[in-house]
Short mmCIF file of C-alpha atoms in Angstrom, two decimals:
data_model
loop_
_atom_site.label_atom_id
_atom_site.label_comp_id
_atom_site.label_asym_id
_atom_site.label_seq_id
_atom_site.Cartn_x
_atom_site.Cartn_y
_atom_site.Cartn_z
CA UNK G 1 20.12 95.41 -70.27
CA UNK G 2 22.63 93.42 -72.64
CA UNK G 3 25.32 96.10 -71.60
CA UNK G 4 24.68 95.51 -68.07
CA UNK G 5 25.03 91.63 -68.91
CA UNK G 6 28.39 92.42 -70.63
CA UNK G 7 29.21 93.96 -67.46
CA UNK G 8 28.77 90.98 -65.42
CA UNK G 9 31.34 88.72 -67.64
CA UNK G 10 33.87 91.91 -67.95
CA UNK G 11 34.61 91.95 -64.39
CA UNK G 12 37.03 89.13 -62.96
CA UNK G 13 35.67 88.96 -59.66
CA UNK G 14 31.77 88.81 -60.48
CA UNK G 15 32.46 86.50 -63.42
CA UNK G 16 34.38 84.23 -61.29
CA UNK G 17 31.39 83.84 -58.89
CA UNK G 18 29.28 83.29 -61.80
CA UNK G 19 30.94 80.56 -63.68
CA UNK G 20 31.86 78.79 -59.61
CA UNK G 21 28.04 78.69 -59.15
CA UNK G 22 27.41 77.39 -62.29
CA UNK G 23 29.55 74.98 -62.06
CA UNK G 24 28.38 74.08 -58.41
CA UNK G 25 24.98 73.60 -59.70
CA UNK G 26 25.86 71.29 -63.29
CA UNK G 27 27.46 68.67 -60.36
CA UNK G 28 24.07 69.19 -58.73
CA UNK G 29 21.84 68.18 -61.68
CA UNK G 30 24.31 65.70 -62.63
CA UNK G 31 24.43 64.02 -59.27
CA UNK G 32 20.14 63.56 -59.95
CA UNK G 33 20.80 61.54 -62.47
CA UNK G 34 23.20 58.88 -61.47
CA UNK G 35 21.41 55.50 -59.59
CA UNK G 36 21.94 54.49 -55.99
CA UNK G 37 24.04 51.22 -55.36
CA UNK G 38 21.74 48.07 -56.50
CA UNK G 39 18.62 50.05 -57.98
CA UNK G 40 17.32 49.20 -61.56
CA UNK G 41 17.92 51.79 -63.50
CA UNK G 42 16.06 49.98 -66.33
CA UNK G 43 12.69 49.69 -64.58
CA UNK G 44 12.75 52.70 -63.02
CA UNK G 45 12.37 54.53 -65.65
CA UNK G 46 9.88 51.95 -67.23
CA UNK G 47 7.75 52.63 -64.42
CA UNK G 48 8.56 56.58 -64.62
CA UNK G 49 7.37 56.54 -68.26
CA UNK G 50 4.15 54.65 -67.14
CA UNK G 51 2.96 56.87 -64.10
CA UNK G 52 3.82 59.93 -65.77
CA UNK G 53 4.87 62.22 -62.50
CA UNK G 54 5.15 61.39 -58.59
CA UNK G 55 2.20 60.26 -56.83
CA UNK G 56 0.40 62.25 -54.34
CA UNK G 57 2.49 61.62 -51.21
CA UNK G 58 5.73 61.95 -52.69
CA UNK G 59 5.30 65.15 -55.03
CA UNK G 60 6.36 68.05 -52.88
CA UNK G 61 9.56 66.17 -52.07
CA UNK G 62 9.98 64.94 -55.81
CA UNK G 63 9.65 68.55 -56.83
CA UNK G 64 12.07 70.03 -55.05
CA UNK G 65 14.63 67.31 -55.34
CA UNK G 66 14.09 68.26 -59.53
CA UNK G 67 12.61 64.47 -60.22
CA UNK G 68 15.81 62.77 -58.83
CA UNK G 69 13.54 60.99 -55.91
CA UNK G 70 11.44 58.97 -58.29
CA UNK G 71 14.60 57.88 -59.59
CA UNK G 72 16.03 56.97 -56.55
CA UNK G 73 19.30 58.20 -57.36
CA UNK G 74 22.50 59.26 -55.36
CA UNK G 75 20.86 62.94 -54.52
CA UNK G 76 16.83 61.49 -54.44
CA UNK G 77 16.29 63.26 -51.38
CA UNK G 78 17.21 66.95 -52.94
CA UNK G 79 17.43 69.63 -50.13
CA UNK G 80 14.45 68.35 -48.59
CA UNK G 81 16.17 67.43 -45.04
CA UNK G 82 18.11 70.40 -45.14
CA UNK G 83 14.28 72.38 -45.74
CA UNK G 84 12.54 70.44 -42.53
CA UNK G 85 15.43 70.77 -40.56
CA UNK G 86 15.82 74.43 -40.78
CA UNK G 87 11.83 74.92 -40.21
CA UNK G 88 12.21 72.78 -36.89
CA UNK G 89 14.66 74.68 -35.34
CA UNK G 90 13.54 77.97 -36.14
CA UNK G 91 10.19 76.76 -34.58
CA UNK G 92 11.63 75.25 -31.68
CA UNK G 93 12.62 78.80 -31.00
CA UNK G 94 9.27 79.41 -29.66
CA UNK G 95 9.46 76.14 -27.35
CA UNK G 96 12.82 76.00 -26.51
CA UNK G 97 14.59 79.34 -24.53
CA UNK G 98 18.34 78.02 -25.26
CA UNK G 99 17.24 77.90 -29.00
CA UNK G 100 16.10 81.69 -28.69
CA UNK G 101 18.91 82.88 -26.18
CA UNK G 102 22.06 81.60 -29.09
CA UNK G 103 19.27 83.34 -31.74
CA UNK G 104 19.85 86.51 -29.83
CA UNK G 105 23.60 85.94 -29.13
CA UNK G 106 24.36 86.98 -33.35
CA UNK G 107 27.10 85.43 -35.38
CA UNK G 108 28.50 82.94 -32.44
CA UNK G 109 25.07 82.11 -31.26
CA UNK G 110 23.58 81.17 -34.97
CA UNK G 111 26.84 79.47 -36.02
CA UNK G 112 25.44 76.90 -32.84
CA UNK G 113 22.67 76.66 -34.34
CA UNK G 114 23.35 76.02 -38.13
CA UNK G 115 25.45 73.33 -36.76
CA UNK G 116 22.36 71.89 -34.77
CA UNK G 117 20.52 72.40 -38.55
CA UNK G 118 23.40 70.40 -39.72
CA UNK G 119 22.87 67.37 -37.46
CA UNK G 120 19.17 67.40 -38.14
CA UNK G 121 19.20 67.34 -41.63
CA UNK G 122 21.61 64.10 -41.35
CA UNK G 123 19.59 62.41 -38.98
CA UNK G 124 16.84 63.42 -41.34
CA UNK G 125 18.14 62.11 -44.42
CA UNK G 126 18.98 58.72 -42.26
CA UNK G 127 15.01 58.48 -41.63
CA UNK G 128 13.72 59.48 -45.23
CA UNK G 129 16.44 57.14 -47.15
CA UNK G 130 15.10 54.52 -45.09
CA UNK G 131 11.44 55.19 -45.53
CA UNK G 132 11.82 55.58 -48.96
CA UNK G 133 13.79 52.51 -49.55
CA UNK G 134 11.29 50.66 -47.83
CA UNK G 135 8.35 52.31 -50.20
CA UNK G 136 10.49 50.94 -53.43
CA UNK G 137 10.72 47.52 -52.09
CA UNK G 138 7.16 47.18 -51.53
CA UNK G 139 6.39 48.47 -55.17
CA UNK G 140 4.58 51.47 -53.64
CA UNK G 141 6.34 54.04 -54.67
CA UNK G 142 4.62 53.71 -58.62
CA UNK G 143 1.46 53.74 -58.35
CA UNK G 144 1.18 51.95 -62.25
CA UNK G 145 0.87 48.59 -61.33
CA UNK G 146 3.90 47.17 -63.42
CA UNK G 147 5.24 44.45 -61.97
CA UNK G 148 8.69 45.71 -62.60
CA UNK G 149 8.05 48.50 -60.26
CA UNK G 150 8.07 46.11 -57.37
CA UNK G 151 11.41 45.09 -58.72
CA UNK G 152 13.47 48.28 -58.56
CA UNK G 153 15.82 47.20 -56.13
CA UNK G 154 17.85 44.19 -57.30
CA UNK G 155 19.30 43.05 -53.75
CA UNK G 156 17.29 42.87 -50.38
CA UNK G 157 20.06 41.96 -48.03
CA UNK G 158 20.82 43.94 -44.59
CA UNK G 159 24.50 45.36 -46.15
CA UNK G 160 22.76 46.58 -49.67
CA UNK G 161 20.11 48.50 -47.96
CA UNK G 162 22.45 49.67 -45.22
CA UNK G 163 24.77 50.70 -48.27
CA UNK G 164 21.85 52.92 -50.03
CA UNK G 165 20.68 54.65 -46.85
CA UNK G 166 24.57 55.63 -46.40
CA UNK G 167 24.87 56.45 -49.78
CA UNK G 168 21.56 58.47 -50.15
CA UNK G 169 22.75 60.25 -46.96
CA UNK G 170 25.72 61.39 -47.53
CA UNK G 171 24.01 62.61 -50.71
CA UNK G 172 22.32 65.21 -48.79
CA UNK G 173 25.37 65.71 -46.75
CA UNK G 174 26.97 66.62 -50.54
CA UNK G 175 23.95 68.73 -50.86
CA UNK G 176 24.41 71.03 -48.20
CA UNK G 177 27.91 71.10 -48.45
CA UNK G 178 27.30 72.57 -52.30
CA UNK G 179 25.11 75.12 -50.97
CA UNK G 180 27.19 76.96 -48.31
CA UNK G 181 29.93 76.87 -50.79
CA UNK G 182 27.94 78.55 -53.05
CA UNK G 183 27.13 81.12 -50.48
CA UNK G 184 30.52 81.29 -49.65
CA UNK G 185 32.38 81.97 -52.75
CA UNK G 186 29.56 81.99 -55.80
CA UNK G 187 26.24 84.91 -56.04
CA UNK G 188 22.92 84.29 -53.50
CA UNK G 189 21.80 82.09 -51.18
CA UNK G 190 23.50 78.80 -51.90
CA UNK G 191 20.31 76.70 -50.70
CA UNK G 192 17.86 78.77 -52.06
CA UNK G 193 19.68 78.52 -55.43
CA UNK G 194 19.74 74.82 -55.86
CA UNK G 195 15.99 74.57 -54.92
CA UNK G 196 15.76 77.01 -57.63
CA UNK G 197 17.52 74.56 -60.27
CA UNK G 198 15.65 72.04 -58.80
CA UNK G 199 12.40 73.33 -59.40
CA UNK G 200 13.25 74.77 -62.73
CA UNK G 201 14.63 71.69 -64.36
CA UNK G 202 10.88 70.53 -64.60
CA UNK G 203 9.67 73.04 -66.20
CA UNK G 204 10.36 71.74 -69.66
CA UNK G 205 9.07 68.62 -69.29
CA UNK G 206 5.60 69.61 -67.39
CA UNK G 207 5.46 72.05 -70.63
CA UNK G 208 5.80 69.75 -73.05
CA UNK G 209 3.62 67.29 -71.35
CA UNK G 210 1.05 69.35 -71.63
CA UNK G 211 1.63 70.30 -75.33
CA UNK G 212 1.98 66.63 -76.01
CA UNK G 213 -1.29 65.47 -73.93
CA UNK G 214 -3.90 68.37 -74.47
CA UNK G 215 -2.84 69.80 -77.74
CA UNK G 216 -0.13 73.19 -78.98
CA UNK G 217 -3.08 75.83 -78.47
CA UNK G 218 -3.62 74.84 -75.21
CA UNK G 219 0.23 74.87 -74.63
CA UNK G 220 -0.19 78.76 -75.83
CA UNK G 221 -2.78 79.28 -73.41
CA UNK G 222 -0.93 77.73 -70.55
CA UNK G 223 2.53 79.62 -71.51
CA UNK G 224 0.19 83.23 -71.46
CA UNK G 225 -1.55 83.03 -68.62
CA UNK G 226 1.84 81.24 -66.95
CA UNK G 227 3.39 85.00 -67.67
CA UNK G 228 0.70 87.10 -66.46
CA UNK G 229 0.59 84.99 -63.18
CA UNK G 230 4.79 85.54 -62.82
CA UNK G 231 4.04 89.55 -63.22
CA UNK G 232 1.70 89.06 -60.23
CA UNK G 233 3.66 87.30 -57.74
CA UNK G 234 6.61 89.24 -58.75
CA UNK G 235 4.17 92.72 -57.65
CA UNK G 236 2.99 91.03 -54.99
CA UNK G 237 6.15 89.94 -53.60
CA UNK G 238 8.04 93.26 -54.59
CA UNK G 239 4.97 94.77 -52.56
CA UNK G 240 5.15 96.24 -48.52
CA UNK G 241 3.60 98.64 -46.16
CA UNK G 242 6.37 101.07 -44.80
CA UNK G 243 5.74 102.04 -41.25
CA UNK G 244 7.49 105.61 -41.07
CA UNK G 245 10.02 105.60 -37.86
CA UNK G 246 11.70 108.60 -36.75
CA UNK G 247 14.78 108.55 -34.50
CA UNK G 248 15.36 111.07 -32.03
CA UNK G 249 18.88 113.21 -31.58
CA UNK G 250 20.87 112.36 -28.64
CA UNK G 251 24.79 113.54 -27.64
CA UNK G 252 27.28 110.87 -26.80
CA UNK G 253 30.07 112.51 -25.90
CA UNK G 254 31.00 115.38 -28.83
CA UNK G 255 28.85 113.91 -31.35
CA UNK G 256 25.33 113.83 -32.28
CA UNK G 257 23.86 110.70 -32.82
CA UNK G 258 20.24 109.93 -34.82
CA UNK G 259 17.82 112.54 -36.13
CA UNK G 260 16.98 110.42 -39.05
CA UNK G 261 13.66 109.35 -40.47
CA UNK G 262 13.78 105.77 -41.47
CA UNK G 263 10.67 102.94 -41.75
CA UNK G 264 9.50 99.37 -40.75
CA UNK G 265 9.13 97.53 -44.36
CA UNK G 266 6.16 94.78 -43.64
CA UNK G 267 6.06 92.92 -46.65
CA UNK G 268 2.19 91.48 -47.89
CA UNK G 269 4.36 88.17 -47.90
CA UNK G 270 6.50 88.01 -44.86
CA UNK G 271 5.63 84.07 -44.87
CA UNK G 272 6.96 83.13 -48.52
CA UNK G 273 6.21 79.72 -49.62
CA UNK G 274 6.69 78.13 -45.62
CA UNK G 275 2.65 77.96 -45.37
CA UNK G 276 2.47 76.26 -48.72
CA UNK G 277 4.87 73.51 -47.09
CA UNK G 278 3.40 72.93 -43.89
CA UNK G 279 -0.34 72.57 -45.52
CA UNK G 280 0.81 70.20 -48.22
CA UNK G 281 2.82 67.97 -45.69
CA UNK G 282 -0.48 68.59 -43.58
CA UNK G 283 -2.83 67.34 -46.00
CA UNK G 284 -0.57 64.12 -46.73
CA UNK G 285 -1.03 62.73 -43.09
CA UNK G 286 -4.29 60.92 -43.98
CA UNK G 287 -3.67 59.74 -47.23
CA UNK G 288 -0.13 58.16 -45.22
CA UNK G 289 -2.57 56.82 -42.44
CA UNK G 290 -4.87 55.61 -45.11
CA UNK G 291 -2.34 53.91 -47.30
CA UNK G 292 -1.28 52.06 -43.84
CA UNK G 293 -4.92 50.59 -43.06
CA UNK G 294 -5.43 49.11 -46.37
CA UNK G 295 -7.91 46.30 -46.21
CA UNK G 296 -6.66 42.76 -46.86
CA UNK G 297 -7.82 40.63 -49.91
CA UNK G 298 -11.18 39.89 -49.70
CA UNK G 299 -12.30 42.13 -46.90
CA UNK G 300 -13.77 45.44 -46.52
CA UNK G 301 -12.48 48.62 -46.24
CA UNK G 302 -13.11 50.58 -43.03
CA UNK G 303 -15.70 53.43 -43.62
CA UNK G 304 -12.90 56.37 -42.50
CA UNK G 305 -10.21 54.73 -45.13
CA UNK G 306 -12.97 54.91 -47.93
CA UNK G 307 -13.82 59.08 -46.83
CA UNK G 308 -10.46 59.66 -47.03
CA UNK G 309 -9.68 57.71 -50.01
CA UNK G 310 -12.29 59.98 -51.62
CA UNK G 311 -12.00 63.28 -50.57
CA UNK G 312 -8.76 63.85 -49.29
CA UNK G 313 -6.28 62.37 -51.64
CA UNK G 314 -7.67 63.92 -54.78
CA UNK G 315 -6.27 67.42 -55.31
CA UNK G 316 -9.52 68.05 -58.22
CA UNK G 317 -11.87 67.69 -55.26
CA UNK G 318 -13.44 71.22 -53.93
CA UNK G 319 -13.67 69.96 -50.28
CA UNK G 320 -9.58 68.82 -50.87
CA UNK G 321 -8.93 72.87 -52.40
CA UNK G 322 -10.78 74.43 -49.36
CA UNK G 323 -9.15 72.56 -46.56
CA UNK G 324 -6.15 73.19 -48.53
CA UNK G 325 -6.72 76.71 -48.44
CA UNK G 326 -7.94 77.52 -44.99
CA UNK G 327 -4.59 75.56 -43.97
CA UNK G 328 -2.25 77.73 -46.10
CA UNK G 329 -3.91 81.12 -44.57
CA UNK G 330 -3.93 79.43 -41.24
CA UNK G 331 -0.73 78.69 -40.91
CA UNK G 332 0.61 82.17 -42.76
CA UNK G 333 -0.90 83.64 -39.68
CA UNK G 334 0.75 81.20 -37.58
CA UNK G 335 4.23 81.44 -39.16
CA UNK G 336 4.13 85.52 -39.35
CA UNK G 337 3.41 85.76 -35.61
CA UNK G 338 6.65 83.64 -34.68
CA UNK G 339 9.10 85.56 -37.22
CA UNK G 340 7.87 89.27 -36.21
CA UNK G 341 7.37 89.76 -32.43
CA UNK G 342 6.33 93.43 -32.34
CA UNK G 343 6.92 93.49 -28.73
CA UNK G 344 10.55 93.17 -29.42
CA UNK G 345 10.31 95.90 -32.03
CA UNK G 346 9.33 97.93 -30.25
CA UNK G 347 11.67 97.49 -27.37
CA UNK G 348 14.45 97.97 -29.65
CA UNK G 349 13.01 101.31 -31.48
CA UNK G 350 12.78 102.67 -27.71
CA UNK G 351 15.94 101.53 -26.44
CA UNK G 352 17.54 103.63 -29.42
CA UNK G 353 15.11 106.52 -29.72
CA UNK G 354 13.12 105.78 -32.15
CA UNK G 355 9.28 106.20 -32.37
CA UNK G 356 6.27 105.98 -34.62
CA UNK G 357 5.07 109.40 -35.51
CA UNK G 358 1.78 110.03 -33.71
CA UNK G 359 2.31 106.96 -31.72
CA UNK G 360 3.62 106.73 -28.02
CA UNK G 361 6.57 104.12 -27.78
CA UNK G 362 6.37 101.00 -25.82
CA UNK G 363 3.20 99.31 -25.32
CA UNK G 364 1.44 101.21 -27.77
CA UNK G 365 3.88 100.83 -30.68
CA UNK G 366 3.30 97.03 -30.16
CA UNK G 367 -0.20 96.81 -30.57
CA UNK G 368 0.44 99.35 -33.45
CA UNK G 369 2.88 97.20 -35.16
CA UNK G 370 0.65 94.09 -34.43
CA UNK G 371 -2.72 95.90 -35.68
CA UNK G 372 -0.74 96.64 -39.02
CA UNK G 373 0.71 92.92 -39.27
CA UNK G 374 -2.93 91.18 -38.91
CA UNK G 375 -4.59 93.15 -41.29
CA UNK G 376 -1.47 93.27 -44.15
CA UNK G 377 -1.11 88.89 -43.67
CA UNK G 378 -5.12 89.21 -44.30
CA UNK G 379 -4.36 89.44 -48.42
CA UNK G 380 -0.99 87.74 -47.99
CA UNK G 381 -2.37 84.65 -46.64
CA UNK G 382 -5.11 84.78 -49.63
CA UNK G 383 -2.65 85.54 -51.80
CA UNK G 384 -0.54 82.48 -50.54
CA UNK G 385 -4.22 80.20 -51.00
CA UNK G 386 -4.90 81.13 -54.64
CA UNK G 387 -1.28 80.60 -56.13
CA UNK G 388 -1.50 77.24 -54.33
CA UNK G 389 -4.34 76.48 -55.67
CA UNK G 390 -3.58 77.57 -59.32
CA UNK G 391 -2.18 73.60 -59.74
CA UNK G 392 -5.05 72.02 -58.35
CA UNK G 393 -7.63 73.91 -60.79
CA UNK G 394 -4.87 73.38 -63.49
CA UNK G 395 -5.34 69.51 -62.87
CA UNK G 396 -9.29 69.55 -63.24
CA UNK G 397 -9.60 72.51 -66.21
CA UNK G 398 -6.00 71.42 -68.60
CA UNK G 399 -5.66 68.02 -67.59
CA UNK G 400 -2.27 68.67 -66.44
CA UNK G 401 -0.48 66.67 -63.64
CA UNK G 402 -0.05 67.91 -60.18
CA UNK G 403 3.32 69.40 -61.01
CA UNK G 404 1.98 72.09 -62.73
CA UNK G 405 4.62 74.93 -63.45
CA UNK G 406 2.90 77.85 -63.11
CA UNK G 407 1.47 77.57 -59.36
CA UNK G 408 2.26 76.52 -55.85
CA UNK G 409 5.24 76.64 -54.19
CA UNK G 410 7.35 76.27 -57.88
CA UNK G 411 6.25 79.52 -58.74
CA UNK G 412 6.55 81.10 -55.41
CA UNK G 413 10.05 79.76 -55.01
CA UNK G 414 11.31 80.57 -58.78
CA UNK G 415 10.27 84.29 -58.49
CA UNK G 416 11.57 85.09 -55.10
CA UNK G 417 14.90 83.36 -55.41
CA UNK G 418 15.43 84.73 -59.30
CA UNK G 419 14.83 88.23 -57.40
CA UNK G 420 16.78 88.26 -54.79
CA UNK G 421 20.05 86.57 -57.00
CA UNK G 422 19.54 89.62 -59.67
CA UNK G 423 19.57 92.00 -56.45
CA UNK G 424 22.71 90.70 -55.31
CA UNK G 425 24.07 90.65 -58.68
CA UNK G 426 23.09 94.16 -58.95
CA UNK G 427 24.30 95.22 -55.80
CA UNK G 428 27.69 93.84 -56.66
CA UNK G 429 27.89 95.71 -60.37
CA UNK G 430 26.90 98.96 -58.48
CA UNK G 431 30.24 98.66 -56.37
CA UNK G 432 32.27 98.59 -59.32
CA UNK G 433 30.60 99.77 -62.22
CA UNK G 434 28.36 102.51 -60.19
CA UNK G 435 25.84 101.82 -62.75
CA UNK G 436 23.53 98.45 -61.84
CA UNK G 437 21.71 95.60 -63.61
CA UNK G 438 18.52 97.14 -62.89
CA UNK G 439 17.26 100.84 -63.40
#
């Protein structure tokens, strides 16, 4: 292993990539750090200190921006925009035939439609900016009860706001920009890797948090059964069924083409952490709706505030974990069936000769395909439910806050982006070393 790493800084090209991605992502983290125009940096993190982690509506976002939206700083909104976006078009796929027909058309065709990505996540980033400006002024956004967290912003008027909302903007604009240059011309996905950086530069703190609140034994426990649940999710995303597929031999001309045996790889998590997304952002609805029909001073709250006020914005409560979890599996199934249409699978596999042994192609191969992909989402969606879960039990059992490392979409994200980057890095070593990272 430490030869193969030697390998990777003894080739020019490779360690090039390396030290331009690093380098990509240390303006990243840097960038979380530094304070919009006319926010108190002072009282910010007075009120961080105080509340000890994001509050319920604002976690998901505050996770994957790496803590930089609690401290409303130049890059608060993280690659959140750029995430949403990117989930809206592929959806409107399904609802919109022009989206599908440039899907279909390859590299011109999805160039279009990055760029319409690009556009969304701007216009995005114009709407959250705003919303979340608005949150800060109102002292919402801590929910501590310092007075100096209704103070963060230190001038109201029309051009100061205007100026953070262009300034937090363009901040995902930077964002994105980093990303495709580190797909570009550093290793991996760019995106993929800076949620990865995001999400990992809380890890230390949620650790020590823990340590600090419920004792170093305890710490132990959570760091042990943290790496047994990492070897799970790492077999169950490694795992797949392999649907055998044979292609026939037919002559073009002087030369034989096909004859080989090849297979469909269905993976037990063809959804990755997307279901985790939409049933968090799901579940946040109400408590949004609730937070906006707060009762005035001296009056009563409605009875439908008050049920949803007590079951649905605690994450400890069992009727909060189940709806949680029939969401996730819900909308696993839901997200599977619009990325794998085995109806065009199978059209292609006949149009080229190819065919399911002991199964007729065409219609039959379809509902072949789609009998295998129902029942192999069955344990990926419950899967997808328990590691989701694994913060909400965390919260109730170790006291820990609801940005608990070892669970949700943090884990989920860390172990399939840290796989796929030490595949690519292998697959580059292989082409000039012949010899790999991995064995």
């Amino acid at each position: 292993m430490f030869n193969a790493i030697g390998r990777i800084f003894r080739t020019p090209d490779l360690r090039r990539k390396l030290g331009f991605t690093l380098g990509i992502v240390a303006l990243f983290r840097l960038g979380s750090f530094i304070p919009a125009p006319f926010v108190d940096f002072g009282n910010v993190q007075q009120c961080l200190a105080a509340s000890q982690g994001a509050s319920g509506l604002y976690e998901l976002v505050n996770l994957f921006s790496g803590g930089a939206l609690l401290q409303l700083s130049i890059f608060a909104l993280g690659i959140m925009p750029y995430i949403t976006a990117s989930i809206i078009v592929q959806l409107l796929r399904v609802v919109i035939p022009h989206f599908e027909t440039l899907y279909k058309e390859g590299q011109a065709g999805q160039s279009r439609l990055t760029q319409y990505t690009r556009y969304l996540t701007i216009a995005l980033g114009v709407l959250q900016s705003t919303t979340l400006i608005t949150v800060a002024r109102s002292g919402a956004l801590f929910p501590s009860g310092d007075p100096a967290c209704a103070q963060l912003i230190t001038n109201d008027a029309w051009y100061a706001i205007l100026l953070m909302v262009v300034t937090m903007t363009a901040g995902t604009g930077l964002i994105m920009w980093m990303g495709e240059l580190i797909t570009e011309r550093g290793i991996g996905n760019g995106m993929s890797l800076l949620i990865f950086t995001s999400i990992a530069a809380t890890f230390p703190g949620s650790l020590w948090a823990i340590g600090v609140a419920r004792g170093w034994d305890i710490f132990a426990l959570v760091l042990a059964v943290g790496l047994l649940i990492v070897v799970a999710v790492v077999f169950v995303e490694q795992s797949q069924r392999r649907i055998p597929v044979q292609y026939a031999k037919r002559m073009v001309g002087r030369r034989t083409y096909g004859g080989n045996n090849t297979y469909i790889p269905i993976k037990v998590n063809m959804a990755g952490v997307i279901p985790v997304i939409f049933a968090s952002s799901l579940l946040y609805l109400p408590a949004l709706i609730a937070q906006f029909n707060q009762p005035q001073a001296g009056e009563d709250p409605q009875p439908w505030v008050v049920w949803i006020t007590n079951y649905l914005t605690q994450g400890d409560h069992p009727l909060y974990m189940l709806i949680y979890f029939l969401l996730i599996v819900g909308f696993t199934y839901f997200y599977v069936a619009i990325t794998f249409n085995p109806d065009e699978v199978a059209e292609n596999m006949k149009k080229y000769g190819g065919f399911i042994p002991g199964i007729r192609a065409g219609r039959p191969t379809a509902e072949y395909l789609d009998y295998v992909l129902t029942r192999v989402t069955l344990p990926g969606s419950l899967y997808l439910g328990l590691v989701a879960l694994i913060p909400l039990i965390a919260l109730g059992l170790v006291g820990a806050n609801a940005n608990f490392p070892f669970g949700g979409a943090s884990i989920l994200i860390i172990v399939g982006v840290g796989l796929e980057t030490v595949k690519q890095i292998d697959a580059q070593l292989q082409q000039r070393h012949y010899e790999g990272l991995l064995r």
